[in-house]
mmCIF file of C-alpha atoms in Angstrom:
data_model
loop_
_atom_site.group_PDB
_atom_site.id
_atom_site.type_symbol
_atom_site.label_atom_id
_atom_site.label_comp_id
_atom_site.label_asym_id
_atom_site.label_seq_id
_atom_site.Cartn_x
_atom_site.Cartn_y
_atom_site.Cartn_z
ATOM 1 C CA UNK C 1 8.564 -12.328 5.098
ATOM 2 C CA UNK C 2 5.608 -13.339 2.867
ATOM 3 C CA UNK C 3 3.598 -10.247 2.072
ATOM 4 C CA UNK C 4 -0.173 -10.598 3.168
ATOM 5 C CA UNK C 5 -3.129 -7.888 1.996
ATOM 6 C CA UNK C 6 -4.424 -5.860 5.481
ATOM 7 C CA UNK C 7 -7.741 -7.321 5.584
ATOM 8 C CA UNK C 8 -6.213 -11.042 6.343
ATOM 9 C CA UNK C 9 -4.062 -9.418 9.045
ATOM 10 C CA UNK C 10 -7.066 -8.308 10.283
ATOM 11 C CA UNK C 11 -8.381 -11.600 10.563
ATOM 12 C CA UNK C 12 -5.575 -13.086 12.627
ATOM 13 C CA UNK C 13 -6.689 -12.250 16.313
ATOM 14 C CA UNK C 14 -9.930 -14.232 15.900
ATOM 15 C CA UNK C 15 -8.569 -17.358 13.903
ATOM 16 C CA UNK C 16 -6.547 -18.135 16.647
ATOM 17 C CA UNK C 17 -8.403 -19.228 18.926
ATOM 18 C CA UNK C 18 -9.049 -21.671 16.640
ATOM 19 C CA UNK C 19 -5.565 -23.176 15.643
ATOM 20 C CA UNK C 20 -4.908 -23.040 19.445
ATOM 21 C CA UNK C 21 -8.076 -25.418 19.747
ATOM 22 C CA UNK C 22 -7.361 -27.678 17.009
ATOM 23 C CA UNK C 23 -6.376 -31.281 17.536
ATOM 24 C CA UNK C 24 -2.903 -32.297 16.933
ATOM 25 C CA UNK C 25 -1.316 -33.901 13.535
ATOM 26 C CA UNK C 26 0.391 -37.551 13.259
ATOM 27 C CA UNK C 27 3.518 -37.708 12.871
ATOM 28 C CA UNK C 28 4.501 -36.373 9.431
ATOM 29 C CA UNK C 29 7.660 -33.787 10.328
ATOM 30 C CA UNK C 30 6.814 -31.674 6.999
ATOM 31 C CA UNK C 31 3.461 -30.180 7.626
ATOM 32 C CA UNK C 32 2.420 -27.038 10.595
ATOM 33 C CA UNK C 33 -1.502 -27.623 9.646
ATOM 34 C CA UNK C 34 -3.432 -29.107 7.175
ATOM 35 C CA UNK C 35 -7.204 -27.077 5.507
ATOM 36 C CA UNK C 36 -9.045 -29.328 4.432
ATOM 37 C CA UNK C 37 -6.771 -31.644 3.373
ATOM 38 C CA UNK C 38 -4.437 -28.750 1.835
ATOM 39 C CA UNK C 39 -1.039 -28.877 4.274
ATOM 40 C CA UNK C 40 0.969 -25.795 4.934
ATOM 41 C CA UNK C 41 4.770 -26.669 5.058
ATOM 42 C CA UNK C 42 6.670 -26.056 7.900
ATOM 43 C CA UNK C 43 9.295 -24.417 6.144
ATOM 44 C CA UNK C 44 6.819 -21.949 4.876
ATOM 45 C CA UNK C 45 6.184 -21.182 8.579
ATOM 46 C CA UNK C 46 9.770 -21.465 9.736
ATOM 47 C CA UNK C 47 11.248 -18.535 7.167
ATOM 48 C CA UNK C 48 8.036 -16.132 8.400
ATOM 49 C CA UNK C 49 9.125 -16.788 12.169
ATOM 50 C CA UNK C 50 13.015 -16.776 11.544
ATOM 51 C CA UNK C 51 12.529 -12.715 9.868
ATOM 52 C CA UNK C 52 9.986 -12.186 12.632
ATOM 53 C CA UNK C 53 12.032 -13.270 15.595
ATOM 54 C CA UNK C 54 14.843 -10.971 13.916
ATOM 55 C CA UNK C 55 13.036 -7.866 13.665
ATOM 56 C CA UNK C 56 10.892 -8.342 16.523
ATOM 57 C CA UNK C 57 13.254 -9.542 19.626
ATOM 58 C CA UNK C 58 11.531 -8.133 22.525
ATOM 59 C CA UNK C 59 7.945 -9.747 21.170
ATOM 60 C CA UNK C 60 6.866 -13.181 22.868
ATOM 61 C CA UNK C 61 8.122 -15.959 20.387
ATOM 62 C CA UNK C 62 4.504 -17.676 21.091
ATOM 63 C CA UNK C 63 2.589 -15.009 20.452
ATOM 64 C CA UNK C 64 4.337 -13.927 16.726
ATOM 65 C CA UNK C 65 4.094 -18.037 16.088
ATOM 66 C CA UNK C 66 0.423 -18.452 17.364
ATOM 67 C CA UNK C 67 -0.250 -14.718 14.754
ATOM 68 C CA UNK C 68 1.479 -15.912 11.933
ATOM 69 C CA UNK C 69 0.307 -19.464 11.958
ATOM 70 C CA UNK C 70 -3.415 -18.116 12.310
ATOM 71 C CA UNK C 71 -2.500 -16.106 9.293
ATOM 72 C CA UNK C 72 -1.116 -19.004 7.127
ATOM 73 C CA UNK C 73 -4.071 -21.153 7.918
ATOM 74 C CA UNK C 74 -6.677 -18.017 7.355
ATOM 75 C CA UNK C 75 -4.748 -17.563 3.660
ATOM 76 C CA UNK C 76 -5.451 -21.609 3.308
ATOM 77 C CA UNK C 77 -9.095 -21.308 4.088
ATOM 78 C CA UNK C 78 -9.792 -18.598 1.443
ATOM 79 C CA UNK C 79 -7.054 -20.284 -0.964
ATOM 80 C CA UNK C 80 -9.595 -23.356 -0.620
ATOM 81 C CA UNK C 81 -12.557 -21.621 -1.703
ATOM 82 C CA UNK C 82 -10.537 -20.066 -4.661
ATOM 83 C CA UNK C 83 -10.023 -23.429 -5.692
ATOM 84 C CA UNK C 84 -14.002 -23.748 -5.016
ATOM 85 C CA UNK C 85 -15.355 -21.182 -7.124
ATOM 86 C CA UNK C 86 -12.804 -21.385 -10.131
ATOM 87 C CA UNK C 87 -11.085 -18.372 -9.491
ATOM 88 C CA UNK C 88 -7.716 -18.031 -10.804
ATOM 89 C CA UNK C 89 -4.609 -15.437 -11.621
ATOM 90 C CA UNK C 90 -2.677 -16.045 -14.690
ATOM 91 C CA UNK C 91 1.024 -15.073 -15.107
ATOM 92 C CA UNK C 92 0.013 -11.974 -17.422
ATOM 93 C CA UNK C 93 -2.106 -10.155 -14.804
ATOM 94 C CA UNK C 94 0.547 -11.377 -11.888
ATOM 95 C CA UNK C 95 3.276 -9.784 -14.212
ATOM 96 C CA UNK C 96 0.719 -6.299 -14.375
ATOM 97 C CA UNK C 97 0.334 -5.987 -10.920
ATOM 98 C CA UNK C 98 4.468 -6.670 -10.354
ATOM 99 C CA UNK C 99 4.868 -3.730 -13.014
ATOM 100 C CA UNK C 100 2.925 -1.457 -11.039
ATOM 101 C CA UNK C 101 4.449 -1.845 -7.807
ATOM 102 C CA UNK C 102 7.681 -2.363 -9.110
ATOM 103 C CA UNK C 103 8.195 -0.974 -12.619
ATOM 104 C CA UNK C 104 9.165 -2.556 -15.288
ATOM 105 C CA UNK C 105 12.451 -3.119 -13.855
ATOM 106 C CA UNK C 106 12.140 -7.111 -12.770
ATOM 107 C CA UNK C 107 16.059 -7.747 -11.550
ATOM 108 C CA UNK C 108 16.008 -9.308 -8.266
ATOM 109 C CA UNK C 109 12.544 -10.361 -8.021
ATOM 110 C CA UNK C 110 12.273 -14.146 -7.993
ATOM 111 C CA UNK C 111 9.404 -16.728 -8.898
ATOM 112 C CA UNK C 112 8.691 -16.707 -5.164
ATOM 113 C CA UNK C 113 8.122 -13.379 -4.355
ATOM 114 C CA UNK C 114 5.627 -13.639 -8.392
ATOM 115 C CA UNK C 115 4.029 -16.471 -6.641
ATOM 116 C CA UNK C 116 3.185 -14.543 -3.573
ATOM 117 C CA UNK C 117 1.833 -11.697 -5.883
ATOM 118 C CA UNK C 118 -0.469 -14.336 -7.386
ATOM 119 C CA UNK C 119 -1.397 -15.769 -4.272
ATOM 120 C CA UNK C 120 -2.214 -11.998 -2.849
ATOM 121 C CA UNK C 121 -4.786 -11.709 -5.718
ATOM 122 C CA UNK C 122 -5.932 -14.713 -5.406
ATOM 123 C CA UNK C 123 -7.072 -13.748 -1.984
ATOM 124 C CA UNK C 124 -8.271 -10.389 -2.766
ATOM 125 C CA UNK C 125 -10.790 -11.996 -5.981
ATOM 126 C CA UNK C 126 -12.455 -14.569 -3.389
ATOM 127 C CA UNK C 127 -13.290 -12.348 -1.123
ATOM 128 C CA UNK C 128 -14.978 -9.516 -3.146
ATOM 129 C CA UNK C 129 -16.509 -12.328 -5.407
ATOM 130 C CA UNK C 130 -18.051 -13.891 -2.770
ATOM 131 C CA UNK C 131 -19.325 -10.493 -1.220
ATOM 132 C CA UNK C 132 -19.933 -9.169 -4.464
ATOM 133 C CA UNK C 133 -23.520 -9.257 -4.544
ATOM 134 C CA UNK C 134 -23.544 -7.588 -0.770
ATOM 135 C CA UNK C 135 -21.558 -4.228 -1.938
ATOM 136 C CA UNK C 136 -23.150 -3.173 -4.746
ATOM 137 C CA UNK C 137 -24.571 0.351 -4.025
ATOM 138 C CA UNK C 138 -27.626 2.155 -5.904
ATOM 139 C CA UNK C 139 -27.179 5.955 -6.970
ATOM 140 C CA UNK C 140 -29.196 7.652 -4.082
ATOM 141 C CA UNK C 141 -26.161 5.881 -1.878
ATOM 142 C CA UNK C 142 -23.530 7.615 -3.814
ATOM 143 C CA UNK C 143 -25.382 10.659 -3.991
ATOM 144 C CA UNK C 144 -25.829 10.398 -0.355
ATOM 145 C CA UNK C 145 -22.498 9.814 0.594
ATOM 146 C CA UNK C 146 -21.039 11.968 -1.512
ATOM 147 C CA UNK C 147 -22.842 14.668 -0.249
ATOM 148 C CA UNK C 148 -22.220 13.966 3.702
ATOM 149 C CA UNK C 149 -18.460 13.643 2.706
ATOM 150 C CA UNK C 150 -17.499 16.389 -0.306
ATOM 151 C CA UNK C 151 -15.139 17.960 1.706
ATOM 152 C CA UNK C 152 -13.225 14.994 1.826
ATOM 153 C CA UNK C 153 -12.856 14.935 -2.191
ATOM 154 C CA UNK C 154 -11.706 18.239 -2.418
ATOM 155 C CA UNK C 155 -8.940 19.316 -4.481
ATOM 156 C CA UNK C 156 -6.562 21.935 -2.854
ATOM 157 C CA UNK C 157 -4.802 24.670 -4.514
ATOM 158 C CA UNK C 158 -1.235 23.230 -5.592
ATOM 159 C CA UNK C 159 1.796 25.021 -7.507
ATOM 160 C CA UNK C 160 4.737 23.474 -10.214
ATOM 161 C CA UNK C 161 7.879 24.945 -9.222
ATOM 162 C CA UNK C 162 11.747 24.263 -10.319
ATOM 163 C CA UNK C 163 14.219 24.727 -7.872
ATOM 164 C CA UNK C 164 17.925 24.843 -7.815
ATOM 165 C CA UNK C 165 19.569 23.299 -4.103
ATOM 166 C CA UNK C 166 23.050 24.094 -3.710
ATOM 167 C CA UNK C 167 25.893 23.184 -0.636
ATOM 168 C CA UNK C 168 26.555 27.017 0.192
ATOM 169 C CA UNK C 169 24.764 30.694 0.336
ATOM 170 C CA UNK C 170 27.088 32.486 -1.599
ATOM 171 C CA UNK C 171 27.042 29.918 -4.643
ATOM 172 C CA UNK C 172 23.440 30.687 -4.322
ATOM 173 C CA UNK C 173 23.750 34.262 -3.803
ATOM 174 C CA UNK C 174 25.434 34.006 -7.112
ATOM 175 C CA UNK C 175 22.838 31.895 -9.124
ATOM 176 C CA UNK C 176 20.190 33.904 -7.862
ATOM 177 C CA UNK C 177 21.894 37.199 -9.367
ATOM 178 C CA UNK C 178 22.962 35.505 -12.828
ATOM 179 C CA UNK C 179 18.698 34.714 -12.502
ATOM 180 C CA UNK C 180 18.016 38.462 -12.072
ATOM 181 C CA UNK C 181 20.385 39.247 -14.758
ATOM 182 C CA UNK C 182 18.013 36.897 -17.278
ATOM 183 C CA UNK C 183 19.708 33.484 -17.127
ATOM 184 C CA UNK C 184 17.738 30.657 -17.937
ATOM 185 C CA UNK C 185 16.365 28.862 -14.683
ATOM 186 C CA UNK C 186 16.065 25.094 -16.466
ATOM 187 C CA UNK C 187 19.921 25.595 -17.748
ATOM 188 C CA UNK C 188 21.167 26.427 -13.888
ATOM 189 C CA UNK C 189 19.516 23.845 -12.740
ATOM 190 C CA UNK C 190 21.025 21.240 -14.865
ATOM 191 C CA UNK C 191 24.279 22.909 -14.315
ATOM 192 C CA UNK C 192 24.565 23.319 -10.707
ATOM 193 C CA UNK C 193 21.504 21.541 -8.761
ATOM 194 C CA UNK C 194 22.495 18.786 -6.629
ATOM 195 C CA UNK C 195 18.389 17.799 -6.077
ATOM 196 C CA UNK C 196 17.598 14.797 -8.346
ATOM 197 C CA UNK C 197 15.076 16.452 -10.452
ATOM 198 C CA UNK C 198 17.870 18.632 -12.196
ATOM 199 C CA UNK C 199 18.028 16.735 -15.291
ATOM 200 C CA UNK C 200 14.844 17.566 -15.772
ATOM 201 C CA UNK C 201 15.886 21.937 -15.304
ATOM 202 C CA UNK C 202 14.870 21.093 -11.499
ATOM 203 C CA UNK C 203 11.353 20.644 -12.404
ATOM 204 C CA UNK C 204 9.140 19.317 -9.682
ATOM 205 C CA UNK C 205 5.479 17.364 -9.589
ATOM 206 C CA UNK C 206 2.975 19.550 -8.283
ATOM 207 C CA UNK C 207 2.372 19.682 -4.743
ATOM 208 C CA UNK C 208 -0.499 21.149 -2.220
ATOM 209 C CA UNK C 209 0.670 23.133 0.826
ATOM 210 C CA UNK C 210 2.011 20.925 3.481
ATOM 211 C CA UNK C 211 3.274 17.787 1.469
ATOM 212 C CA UNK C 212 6.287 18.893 0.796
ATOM 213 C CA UNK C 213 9.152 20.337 3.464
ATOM 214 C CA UNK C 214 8.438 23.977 4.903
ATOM 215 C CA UNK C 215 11.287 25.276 3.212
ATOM 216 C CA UNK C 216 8.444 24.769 -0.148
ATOM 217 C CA UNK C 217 5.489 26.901 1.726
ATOM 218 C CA UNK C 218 7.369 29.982 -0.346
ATOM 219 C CA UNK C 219 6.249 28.983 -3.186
ATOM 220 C CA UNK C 220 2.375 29.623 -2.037
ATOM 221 C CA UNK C 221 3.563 33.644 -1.699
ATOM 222 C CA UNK C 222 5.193 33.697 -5.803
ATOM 223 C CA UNK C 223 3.065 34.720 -8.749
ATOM 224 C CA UNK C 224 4.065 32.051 -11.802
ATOM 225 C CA UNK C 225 7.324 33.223 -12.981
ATOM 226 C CA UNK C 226 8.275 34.808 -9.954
ATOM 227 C CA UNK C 227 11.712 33.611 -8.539
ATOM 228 C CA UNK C 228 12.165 33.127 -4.535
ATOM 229 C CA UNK C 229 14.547 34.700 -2.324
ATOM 230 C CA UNK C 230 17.883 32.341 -0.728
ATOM 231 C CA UNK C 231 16.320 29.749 1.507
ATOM 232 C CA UNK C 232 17.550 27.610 3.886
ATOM 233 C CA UNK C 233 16.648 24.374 4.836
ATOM 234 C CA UNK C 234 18.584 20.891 6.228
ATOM 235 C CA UNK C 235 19.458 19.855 2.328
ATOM 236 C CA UNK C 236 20.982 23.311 1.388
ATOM 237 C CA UNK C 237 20.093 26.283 -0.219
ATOM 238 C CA UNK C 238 16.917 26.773 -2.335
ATOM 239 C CA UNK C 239 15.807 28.740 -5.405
ATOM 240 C CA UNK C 240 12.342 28.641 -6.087
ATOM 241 C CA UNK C 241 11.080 29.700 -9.159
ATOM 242 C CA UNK C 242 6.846 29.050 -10.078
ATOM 243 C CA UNK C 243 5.598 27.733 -13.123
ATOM 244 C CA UNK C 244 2.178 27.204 -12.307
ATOM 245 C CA UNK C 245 -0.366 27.923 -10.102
ATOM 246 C CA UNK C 246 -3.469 25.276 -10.113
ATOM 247 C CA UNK C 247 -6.404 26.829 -8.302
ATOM 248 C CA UNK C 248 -8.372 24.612 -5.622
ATOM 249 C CA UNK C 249 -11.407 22.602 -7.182
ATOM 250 C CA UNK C 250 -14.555 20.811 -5.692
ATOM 251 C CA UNK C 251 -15.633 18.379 -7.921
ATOM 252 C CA UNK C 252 -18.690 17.055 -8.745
ATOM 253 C CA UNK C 253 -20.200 13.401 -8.439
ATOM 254 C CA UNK C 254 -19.896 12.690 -11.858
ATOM 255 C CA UNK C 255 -16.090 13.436 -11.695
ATOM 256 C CA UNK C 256 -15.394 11.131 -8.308
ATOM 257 C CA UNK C 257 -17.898 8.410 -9.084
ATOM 258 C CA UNK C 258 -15.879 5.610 -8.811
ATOM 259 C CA UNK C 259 -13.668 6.699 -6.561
ATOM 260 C CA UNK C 260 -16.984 7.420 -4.039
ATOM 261 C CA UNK C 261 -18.129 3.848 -5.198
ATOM 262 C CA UNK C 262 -14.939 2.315 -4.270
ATOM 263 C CA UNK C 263 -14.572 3.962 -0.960
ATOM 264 C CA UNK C 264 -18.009 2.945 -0.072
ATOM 265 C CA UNK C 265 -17.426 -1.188 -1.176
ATOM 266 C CA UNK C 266 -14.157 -0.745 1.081
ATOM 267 C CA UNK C 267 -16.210 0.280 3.866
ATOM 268 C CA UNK C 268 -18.825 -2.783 3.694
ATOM 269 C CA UNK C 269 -16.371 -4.950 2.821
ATOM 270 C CA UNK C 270 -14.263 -4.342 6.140
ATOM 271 C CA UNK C 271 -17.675 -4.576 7.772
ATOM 272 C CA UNK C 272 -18.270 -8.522 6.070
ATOM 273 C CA UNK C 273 -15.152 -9.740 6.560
ATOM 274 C CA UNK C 274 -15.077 -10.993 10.119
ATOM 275 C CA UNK C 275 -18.436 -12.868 9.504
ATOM 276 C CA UNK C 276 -16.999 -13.924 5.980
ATOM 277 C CA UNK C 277 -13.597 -15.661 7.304
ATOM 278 C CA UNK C 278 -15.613 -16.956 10.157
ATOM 279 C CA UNK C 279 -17.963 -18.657 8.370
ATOM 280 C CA UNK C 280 -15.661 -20.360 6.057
ATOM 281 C CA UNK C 281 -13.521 -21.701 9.125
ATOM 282 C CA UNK C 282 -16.609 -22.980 10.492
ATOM 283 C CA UNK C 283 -16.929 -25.274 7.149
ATOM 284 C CA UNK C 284 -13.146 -26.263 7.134
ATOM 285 C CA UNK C 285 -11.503 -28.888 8.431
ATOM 286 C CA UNK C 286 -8.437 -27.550 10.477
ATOM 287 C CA UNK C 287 -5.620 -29.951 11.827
ATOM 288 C CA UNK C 288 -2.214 -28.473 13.501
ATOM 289 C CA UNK C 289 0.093 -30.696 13.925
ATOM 290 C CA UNK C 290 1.021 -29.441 17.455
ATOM 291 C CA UNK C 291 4.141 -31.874 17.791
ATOM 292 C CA UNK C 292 6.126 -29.656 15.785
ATOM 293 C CA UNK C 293 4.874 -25.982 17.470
ATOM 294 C CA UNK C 294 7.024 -26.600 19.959
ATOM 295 C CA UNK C 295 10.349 -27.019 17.414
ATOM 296 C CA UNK C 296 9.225 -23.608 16.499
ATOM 297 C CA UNK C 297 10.236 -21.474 19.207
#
């Protein structure tokens, strides 16, 4: 299914009314609608409803076509004034953002799915450069919002742990007294771990209380270098052991600017959009070729 940003899914409710309104095409069987000229293929359309229909059996066929026909010809409409205002995507910063969902591991990833990428930025350009000038924010609105929401950019404490996850107690019964004895945590855990992070002496990312599994809320109770007692959990048996402990921090402004900055242009963005998409439907010219709709379901 092509992959759309959230704020043109928001869009979709009030676009079709619209495409529901429109006047029909001629009789050209390879285009759904047509943007000012622009035509969406109905193949495009018929591979979205095809996964849809799959995935979604007990949904009205009518509804998920009138949704994600609304959606192709909203993604038109701000493709169009893309086109307007110059904006473009080149390979280079499509290949960036692929790396950063993705890796840099590229098998199975064709030039469709790249194009879609593009096409996603594309979208996501037009609409902040045409709303730029409406969500820029001065200082005492940072300052401001910062303050009303600090809480909300607090740090909590978090710990580093290794553990070593075995299939039985008494293999860990073992390992835990070979610990006491002075072995070397980091070589157990490469030896005998079957957790993925034992290649790495079972060495684990940070976490704060509550994002990991409960069987992880010892690790809150050990001083660093203290080593946990056998625990249970669905995955096996657990040995804890703390590396660090990283106390809870509330930062200042100047630490979360931009992240307080961003937040806030997210907000006033979702509050523009409606009025944004509406207004450039209102200055397109939107044919659907209702003939076909009905081949559709």
């Amino acid at each position: 299914m092509i992959r759309r940003t959230s704020e043109i899914a928001a869009s979709a409710a009030l676009c079709a009314l619209l495409l529901l309104s429109a006047c029909g095409g001629g009789s050209d069987e390879t285009w759904i609608a047509e943007v000012n000229g622009q035509q969406i293929p109905i193949s495009q359309l018929r591979r979205i409803l095809e996964a849809r229909f799959e995935l979604e059996p007990d949904v009205s066929r009518e509804d998920i076509l009138n949704e994600e026909l609304s959606q192709l010809v909203t993604q038109q409409v701000i493709l169009n004034r893309a086109h307007e205002l110059g904006i473009e995507v080149t390979q280079r910063e499509a290949d960036t953002r692929l790396r950063k969902l993705h890796g840099n591991d590229f098998s199975g990833i064709d030039s469709e799915f790249l194009n879609e990428i593009r096409k996603q930025m594309l979208l996501e350009r037009t609409e902040l450069e045409d709303l730029a000038d409406r969500i820029r924010f001065p200082e005492s609105a940072l300052v401001l919002y910062f303050e009303e929401n600090r809480r909300r950019y607090r740090t909590p404490e978090r710990v580093r742990i290794r553990q070593i996850v075995v299939e039985d107690e008494a293999k860990a019964r073992q390992l835990r007294a070979q610990l006491g004895e002075g072995a070397d945590f980091a070589t157990l855990a490469a030896e005998h771990s079957l957790a993925p992070e034992a290649g790495e002496g079972g060495l684990l990312p940070a976490f704060a209380r509550g994002e990991m599994p409960e069987v992880f809320d010892e690790a809150f109770k050990l001083r660093p270098g203290g080593l946990s007692r056998v625990l249970e959990s669905p995955y096996g048996f657990h040995l804890l052991r703390s590396e660090t402990r990283i106390p809870a921090h509330d930062p200042e402004l100047t630490e979360v600017r931009d992240a307080v900055r961003m937040e806030l242009q997210q907000k006033r963005l979702a509050e523009l959009r409606r009025g944004w998409l509406r207004g450039l439907r209102r200055n397109a010219n939107i044919r659907v070729n209702e003939r076909l709709l009905e081949t559709l379901l």
